[in-house]
Amino acid sequence: MLISLTVGKVDAGVAVLLTEDKRLIEFPSILLPPSISSGSIVDITVARNTASEASAQKAFSSLQNSILTTFGISSPSPPVLRCRNATQTSVVLEWNPIQLATADLRSLSLYRNGSKAGAIPRPMEITSTKISGLAVDTEYIFYLVLRTSAGMYSSEKLAVRTHKMTDLSGITVTPGFLPAPLRESLTGAVERIGAKIAETVRIDTTHFVCTEGRGREWEKAAEMNIPVVRPEWVEGCEREGRIVGVRGYYLNADPRLRNPGPGVGVQKGISSEQPPRPPMLQNRRTESQSTLPTRERQQAPNPLTQNPPSPGNLDVDRPAASPGSETGPAPPPPAKDTPAQEPGTPSTVRSVESAELRVTSPSEPDQDRVEHDEVSSDEDEEQRRKEPSTLGDSTTSFTEVAL
C-alpha cells in the first residue's frame, strides 16, 4: 500500500506529515530522508510482516511456559515426620530432606502437644532431633511446621508413647573397648532383653558400654552426653527385668552403689503368705483381743472397796505387821477370786471414790496399760465411813490384771 504525504514541519525528533484530507500525522524524522524539508512530498509503503509476527508469538509462548513450569507446577512439600526410636524418657524423630522448590526458607519448628518445642537449626542439613525429659509410659503428639516465602506447610501429626520401665526394646547400645569374652557376653545379653546394638555412636544411642574410656567413639559419646557404663549394667537390666539406674555402673563408680534386685524369677516366685509376726506383736494382738469391754470393766469387782482405806492414809506403802506386833488387827483374808499379792510388787491408791488402776507386768514392759474406772455407790461410801480404818497397819492386796 503506497501513501503520499506532505511534510509540514520537521523538528529534531518528530516531523509533521499532512494527508490529502488534511490530517496530521506525527512521524519520526529519523526515518525520513536527510534532505526532507517543509513542503516535500514523501511516499510511504505500508505492508504486514507475517513471518516476524509468528516468530514473536512463538517466543512469547515459550516464555509463558517457562514461568508456569518454574513457579506454577513445583511448590514446597510438607515435611514427612516419623519416629526413629523411643525409650522411657526420650524420643528420636526424623524427617525427609526439605523440598522448597523455588521458595525461600524462613524457619522449621517442632511442636509437641500443640505447643512449640523449639526451632530446628540448619533445617537444610539436619533431618533428625532427640527430645529428652519425657514422662514414662505417656503419649505425646508431635508435628513439624515449615515456613517459606511461598506459604506455611505442616506435617501430619505423629503420636508417640514412651516405654514402660519393663520395656527394654528402646535401648541402643554402642560397644567400646571390651575384651572378647565380655563383648560376646554383652551381645547375648542385649539380644535376650530385646535391645539393639549400634557399632557407631548415633543420635539414637542410649548407652555406651566399655571397660576403659578411650577411643574416638568414647569421645563422641562424651560430647553427646551419652551415659558411659560397664557391661554389668546390661546384666542388671536382664536380672531385674526392667531398666536400672546407671549411677552405680559408671566406669569410676563405687560398686556398692549398685542395688541389684532379687531378679524376675525370684520376684515371680514370691509366696503370697504373710511373714510371721514378731513375738511382741503377737502378744499385743492377744492382749488386745482379751481386753474386756468398757461395761464389763466397770462392773468388775474393785479390790479397793473390799478393803477400803482411810482418807488420811493415801499413797502409803508400808510393810505388813508381824503376827506378834501390837500395831493393830491383822488384815482380812483375801477373797477367793482375788489372788494373793506377790512379794515385792508395789501398790498405790490413786483415789477413793474414783480409782484408776494402772499395772504393768515387770516381765512384759511393752504391754499396754489397762485403765479401770470404778465408782462406788453412796451406800458403800457411807458403810465405809462407819467401819474402822485398817490401812495404816496393813498391806492392801491388789489384783494383778493380766493383759
PDB file of C-alpha atoms in Angstrom, residues 28-212:
ATOM      1  CA  PRO A  28       9.829  10.081  13.436  1.00  0.00           C
ATOM      2  CA  SER A  29      12.068  12.377  11.499  1.00  0.00           C
ATOM      3  CA  ILE A  30      14.934   9.929  11.686  1.00  0.00           C
ATOM      4  CA  LEU A  31      13.042   7.633   9.289  1.00  0.00           C
ATOM      5  CA  LEU A  32      12.737  10.323   6.616  1.00  0.00           C
ATOM      6  CA  PRO A  33      15.416  11.019   4.027  1.00  0.00           C
ATOM      7  CA  PRO A  34      18.027  13.568   5.191  1.00  0.00           C
ATOM      8  CA  SER A  35      17.163  16.138   2.503  1.00  0.00           C
ATOM      9  CA  ILE A  36      13.488  16.428   3.522  1.00  0.00           C
ATOM     10  CA  SER A  37      12.216  19.901   4.407  1.00  0.00           C
ATOM     11  CA  SER A  38       8.860  21.631   4.784  1.00  0.00           C
ATOM     12  CA  GLY A  39       6.645  21.216   1.689  1.00  0.00           C
ATOM     13  CA  SER A  40       8.377  17.992   0.492  1.00  0.00           C
ATOM     14  CA  ILE A  41       6.181  15.053  -0.584  1.00  0.00           C
ATOM     15  CA  VAL A  42       7.167  11.560   0.514  1.00  0.00           C
ATOM     16  CA  ASP A  43       5.738   8.186  -0.460  1.00  0.00           C
ATOM     17  CA  ILE A  44       5.431   5.573   2.325  1.00  0.00           C
ATOM     18  CA  THR A  45       4.682   1.916   1.600  1.00  0.00           C
ATOM     19  CA  VAL A  46       2.865   0.013   4.345  1.00  0.00           C
ATOM     20  CA  ALA A  47       2.766  -3.867   4.456  1.00  0.00           C
ATOM     21  CA  ARG A  48       2.177  -6.616   7.160  1.00  0.00           C
ATOM     22  CA  ASN A  49       5.186  -8.802   8.094  1.00  0.00           C
ATOM     23  CA  THR A  50       3.558 -12.135   8.969  1.00  0.00           C
ATOM     24  CA  ALA A  51       6.829 -14.008   9.352  1.00  0.00           C
ATOM     25  CA  SER A  52       8.114 -11.681  12.021  1.00  0.00           C
ATOM     26  CA  GLU A  53       4.745 -11.731  13.754  1.00  0.00           C
ATOM     27  CA  ALA A  54       4.774 -15.556  14.006  1.00  0.00           C
ATOM     28  CA  SER A  55       8.306 -15.584  15.355  1.00  0.00           C
ATOM     29  CA  ALA A  56       7.439 -13.098  18.084  1.00  0.00           C
ATOM     30  CA  GLN A  57       4.348 -15.043  19.056  1.00  0.00           C
ATOM     31  CA  LYS A  58       6.380 -18.234  19.416  1.00  0.00           C
ATOM     32  CA  ALA A  59       8.962 -16.573  21.662  1.00  0.00           C
ATOM     33  CA  PHE A  60       6.256 -15.143  23.887  1.00  0.00           C
ATOM     34  CA  SER A  61       4.565 -18.525  24.327  1.00  0.00           C
ATOM     35  CA  SER A  62       7.847 -20.155  25.275  1.00  0.00           C
ATOM     36  CA  LEU A  63       8.417 -17.566  27.976  1.00  0.00           C
ATOM     37  CA  GLN A  64       4.970 -18.155  29.432  1.00  0.00           C
ATOM     38  CA  ASN A  65       5.524 -21.930  29.584  1.00  0.00           C
ATOM     39  CA  SER A  66       8.839 -21.477  31.361  1.00  0.00           C
ATOM     40  CA  ILE A  67       7.249 -19.281  34.011  1.00  0.00           C
ATOM     41  CA  LEU A  68       4.426 -21.792  34.553  1.00  0.00           C
ATOM     42  CA  THR A  69       6.808 -24.725  34.868  1.00  0.00           C
ATOM     43  CA  THR A  70       9.098 -22.981  37.313  1.00  0.00           C
ATOM     44  CA  PHE A  71       6.644 -21.218  39.587  1.00  0.00           C
ATOM     45  CA  GLY A  72       3.261 -22.799  38.909  1.00  0.00           C
ATOM     46  CA  ILE A  73       3.819 -26.575  38.988  1.00  0.00           C
ATOM     47  CA  SER A  74       6.601 -27.115  41.589  1.00  0.00           C
ATOM     48  CA  SER A  75       5.936 -25.863  45.148  1.00  0.00           C
ATOM     49  CA  PRO A  76       7.376 -26.594  48.640  1.00  0.00           C
ATOM     50  CA  SER A  77       6.491 -30.044  50.037  1.00  0.00           C
ATOM     51  CA  PRO A  78       5.138 -30.536  53.581  1.00  0.00           C
ATOM     52  CA  PRO A  79       7.605 -32.290  55.920  1.00  0.00           C
ATOM     53  CA  VAL A  80       7.199 -36.044  56.489  1.00  0.00           C
ATOM     54  CA  LEU A  81       7.788 -36.809  60.204  1.00  0.00           C
ATOM     55  CA  ARG A  82       8.385 -40.285  61.694  1.00  0.00           C
ATOM     56  CA  CYS A  83       9.676 -41.841  64.930  1.00  0.00           C
ATOM     57  CA  ARG A  84      13.113 -43.422  64.818  1.00  0.00           C
ATOM     58  CA  ASN A  85      13.374 -44.639  68.416  1.00  0.00           C
ATOM     59  CA  ALA A  86      11.627 -44.241  71.777  1.00  0.00           C
ATOM     60  CA  THR A  87      12.748 -45.012  75.321  1.00  0.00           C
ATOM     61  CA  GLN A  88      11.284 -44.464  78.792  1.00  0.00           C
ATOM     62  CA  THR A  89      12.130 -40.735  78.850  1.00  0.00           C
ATOM     63  CA  SER A  90      13.207 -39.747  75.308  1.00  0.00           C
ATOM     64  CA  VAL A  91      12.091 -39.844  71.669  1.00  0.00           C
ATOM     65  CA  VAL A  92      14.196 -39.603  68.478  1.00  0.00           C
ATOM     66  CA  LEU A  93      12.341 -38.082  65.497  1.00  0.00           C
ATOM     67  CA  GLU A  94      13.489 -37.862  61.883  1.00  0.00           C
ATOM     68  CA  TRP A  95      12.086 -36.476  58.603  1.00  0.00           C
ATOM     69  CA  ASN A  96      12.818 -36.371  54.886  1.00  0.00           C
ATOM     70  CA  PRO A  97      15.011 -33.593  53.430  1.00  0.00           C
ATOM     71  CA  ILE A  98      13.123 -30.332  52.999  1.00  0.00           C
ATOM     72  CA  GLN A  99      11.837 -29.612  49.460  1.00  0.00           C
ATOM     73  CA  LEU A 100      11.476 -25.856  48.905  1.00  0.00           C
ATOM     74  CA  ALA A 101      11.180 -25.748  45.072  1.00  0.00           C
ATOM     75  CA  THR A 102      11.758 -22.077  44.161  1.00  0.00           C
ATOM     76  CA  ALA A 103      10.632 -20.686  47.533  1.00  0.00           C
ATOM     77  CA  ASP A 104      12.893 -19.280  50.208  1.00  0.00           C
ATOM     78  CA  LEU A 105      13.165 -20.930  53.630  1.00  0.00           C
ATOM     79  CA  ARG A 106      12.012 -18.946  56.640  1.00  0.00           C
ATOM     80  CA  SER A 107      12.023 -21.489  59.542  1.00  0.00           C
ATOM     81  CA  LEU A 108      11.331 -25.108  60.567  1.00  0.00           C
ATOM     82  CA  SER A 109       9.764 -25.632  64.019  1.00  0.00           C
ATOM     83  CA  LEU A 110       8.811 -28.707  66.074  1.00  0.00           C
ATOM     84  CA  TYR A 111       5.563 -28.725  68.078  1.00  0.00           C
ATOM     85  CA  ARG A 112       4.697 -31.029  70.981  1.00  0.00           C
ATOM     86  CA  ASN A 113       1.115 -31.406  72.208  1.00  0.00           C
ATOM     87  CA  GLY A 114       0.117 -28.202  70.424  1.00  0.00           C
ATOM     88  CA  SER A 115       2.930 -26.068  71.903  1.00  0.00           C
ATOM     89  CA  LYS A 116       6.155 -25.059  70.200  1.00  0.00           C
ATOM     90  CA  ALA A 117       9.012 -27.223  71.447  1.00  0.00           C
ATOM     91  CA  GLY A 118      11.750 -25.340  69.563  1.00  0.00           C
ATOM     92  CA  ALA A 119      13.202 -24.367  66.181  1.00  0.00           C
ATOM     93  CA  ILE A 120      15.349 -26.793  64.191  1.00  0.00           C
ATOM     94  CA  PRO A 121      18.812 -25.293  63.498  1.00  0.00           C
ATOM     95  CA  ARG A 122      20.132 -25.587  59.923  1.00  0.00           C
ATOM     96  CA  PRO A 123      16.979 -27.305  58.592  1.00  0.00           C
ATOM     97  CA  MET A 124      18.535 -27.892  55.153  1.00  0.00           C
ATOM     98  CA  GLU A 125      21.261 -30.028  56.783  1.00  0.00           C
ATOM     99  CA  ILE A 126      19.711 -31.584  59.919  1.00  0.00           C
ATOM    100  CA  THR A 127      16.993 -34.213  59.433  1.00  0.00           C
ATOM    101  CA  SER A 128      16.613 -35.631  62.979  1.00  0.00           C
ATOM    102  CA  THR A 129      16.308 -34.498  66.577  1.00  0.00           C
ATOM    103  CA  LYS A 130      16.114 -36.001  70.081  1.00  0.00           C
ATOM    104  CA  ILE A 131      13.637 -34.911  72.766  1.00  0.00           C
ATOM    105  CA  SER A 132      14.553 -35.862  76.353  1.00  0.00           C
ATOM    106  CA  GLY A 133      12.987 -35.370  79.773  1.00  0.00           C
ATOM    107  CA  LEU A 134       9.659 -37.031  78.914  1.00  0.00           C
ATOM    108  CA  ALA A 135       7.407 -38.911  81.323  1.00  0.00           C
ATOM    109  CA  VAL A 136       7.374 -42.701  81.472  1.00  0.00           C
ATOM    110  CA  ASP A 137       4.566 -44.513  79.623  1.00  0.00           C
ATOM    111  CA  THR A 138       2.981 -41.280  78.315  1.00  0.00           C
ATOM    112  CA  GLU A 139       1.662 -40.439  74.834  1.00  0.00           C
ATOM    113  CA  TYR A 140       2.853 -37.286  73.029  1.00  0.00           C
ATOM    114  CA  ILE A 141       1.743 -35.641  69.756  1.00  0.00           C
ATOM    115  CA  PHE A 142       4.485 -34.181  67.504  1.00  0.00           C
ATOM    116  CA  TYR A 143       4.392 -32.321  64.167  1.00  0.00           C
ATOM    117  CA  LEU A 144       6.628 -30.008  62.093  1.00  0.00           C
ATOM    118  CA  VAL A 145       5.740 -26.578  60.680  1.00  0.00           C
ATOM    119  CA  LEU A 146       7.676 -25.325  57.610  1.00  0.00           C
ATOM    120  CA  ARG A 147       7.510 -21.594  56.865  1.00  0.00           C
ATOM    121  CA  THR A 148       8.631 -20.397  53.386  1.00  0.00           C
ATOM    122  CA  SER A 149       8.188 -17.411  51.114  1.00  0.00           C
ATOM    123  CA  ALA A 150       5.506 -19.415  49.285  1.00  0.00           C
ATOM    124  CA  GLY A 151       3.472 -20.125  52.426  1.00  0.00           C
ATOM    125  CA  MET A 152       3.343 -22.354  55.537  1.00  0.00           C
ATOM    126  CA  TYR A 153       3.271 -26.158  55.378  1.00  0.00           C
ATOM    127  CA  SER A 154       2.630 -28.576  58.294  1.00  0.00           C
ATOM    128  CA  SER A 155       3.406 -32.274  58.574  1.00  0.00           C
ATOM    129  CA  GLU A 156       0.984 -34.958  59.683  1.00  0.00           C
ATOM    130  CA  LYS A 157       0.603 -35.325  63.459  1.00  0.00           C
ATOM    131  CA  LEU A 158       2.628 -38.198  64.913  1.00  0.00           C
ATOM    132  CA  ALA A 159       1.568 -39.939  68.149  1.00  0.00           C
ATOM    133  CA  VAL A 160       4.426 -41.484  70.134  1.00  0.00           C
ATOM    134  CA  ARG A 161       4.172 -43.258  73.529  1.00  0.00           C
ATOM    135  CA  THR A 162       7.200 -43.605  75.774  1.00  0.00           C
ATOM    136  CA  HIS A 163       8.057 -47.078  77.045  1.00  0.00           C
ATOM    137  CA  LYS A 164       7.304 -48.656  80.393  1.00  0.00           C
ATOM    138  CA  MET A 165      10.138 -49.413  82.805  1.00  0.00           C
ATOM    139  CA  THR A 166       9.935 -53.106  81.878  1.00  0.00           C
ATOM    140  CA  ASP A 167      10.133 -52.435  78.116  1.00  0.00           C
ATOM    141  CA  LEU A 168      13.816 -52.594  77.127  1.00  0.00           C
ATOM    142  CA  SER A 169      13.323 -52.553  73.356  1.00  0.00           C
ATOM    143  CA  GLY A 170      14.250 -48.866  73.128  1.00  0.00           C
ATOM    144  CA  ILE A 171      17.776 -49.371  74.481  1.00  0.00           C
ATOM    145  CA  THR A 172      20.501 -48.926  71.828  1.00  0.00           C
ATOM    146  CA  VAL A 173      23.970 -49.913  72.997  1.00  0.00           C
ATOM    147  CA  THR A 174      27.234 -48.947  71.304  1.00  0.00           C
ATOM    148  CA  PRO A 175      30.130 -51.140  72.496  1.00  0.00           C
ATOM    149  CA  GLY A 176      33.513 -49.558  73.107  1.00  0.00           C
ATOM    150  CA  PHE A 177      36.774 -51.086  74.314  1.00  0.00           C
ATOM    151  CA  LEU A 178      35.850 -54.541  75.655  1.00  0.00           C
ATOM    152  CA  PRO A 179      37.699 -57.839  75.944  1.00  0.00           C
ATOM    153  CA  ALA A 180      36.478 -60.508  73.527  1.00  0.00           C
ATOM    154  CA  PRO A 181      34.646 -62.628  76.169  1.00  0.00           C
ATOM    155  CA  LEU A 182      32.869 -59.579  77.572  1.00  0.00           C
ATOM    156  CA  ARG A 183      31.858 -58.437  74.095  1.00  0.00           C
ATOM    157  CA  GLU A 184      30.300 -61.826  73.310  1.00  0.00           C
ATOM    158  CA  SER A 185      28.521 -61.842  76.671  1.00  0.00           C
ATOM    159  CA  LEU A 186      27.259 -58.292  76.037  1.00  0.00           C
ATOM    160  CA  THR A 187      25.891 -59.250  72.617  1.00  0.00           C
ATOM    161  CA  GLY A 188      23.990 -62.187  74.070  1.00  0.00           C
ATOM    162  CA  ALA A 189      22.546 -60.137  76.947  1.00  0.00           C
ATOM    163  CA  VAL A 190      21.411 -57.375  74.575  1.00  0.00           C
ATOM    164  CA  GLU A 191      19.643 -59.877  72.357  1.00  0.00           C
ATOM    165  CA  ARG A 192      17.910 -61.522  75.318  1.00  0.00           C
ATOM    166  CA  ILE A 193      16.447 -58.271  76.655  1.00  0.00           C
ATOM    167  CA  GLY A 194      15.281 -57.177  73.174  1.00  0.00           C
ATOM    168  CA  ALA A 195      17.622 -54.183  72.843  1.00  0.00           C
ATOM    169  CA  LYS A 196      19.739 -53.135  69.839  1.00  0.00           C
ATOM    170  CA  ILE A 197      23.478 -52.771  69.161  1.00  0.00           C
ATOM    171  CA  ALA A 198      24.923 -49.953  67.033  1.00  0.00           C
ATOM    172  CA  GLU A 199      28.571 -50.190  66.064  1.00  0.00           C
ATOM    173  CA  THR A 200      28.930 -46.393  65.944  1.00  0.00           C
ATOM    174  CA  VAL A 201      27.575 -43.649  68.171  1.00  0.00           C
ATOM    175  CA  ARG A 202      24.372 -42.235  66.685  1.00  0.00           C
ATOM    176  CA  ILE A 203      21.656 -39.870  67.769  1.00  0.00           C
ATOM    177  CA  ASP A 204      19.550 -42.815  68.993  1.00  0.00           C
ATOM    178  CA  THR A 205      22.381 -44.399  71.033  1.00  0.00           C
ATOM    179  CA  THR A 206      21.220 -44.577  74.647  1.00  0.00           C
ATOM    180  CA  HIS A 207      24.282 -46.122  76.362  1.00  0.00           C
ATOM    181  CA  PHE A 208      27.971 -46.558  75.559  1.00  0.00           C
ATOM    182  CA  VAL A 209      29.328 -49.768  77.130  1.00  0.00           C
ATOM    183  CA  CYS A 210      33.053 -50.259  77.748  1.00  0.00           C
ATOM    184  CA  THR A 211      35.595 -51.107  80.418  1.00  0.00           C
ATOM    185  CA  GLU A 212      38.101 -48.355  79.562  1.00  0.00           C
TER     186      GLU A 212
END
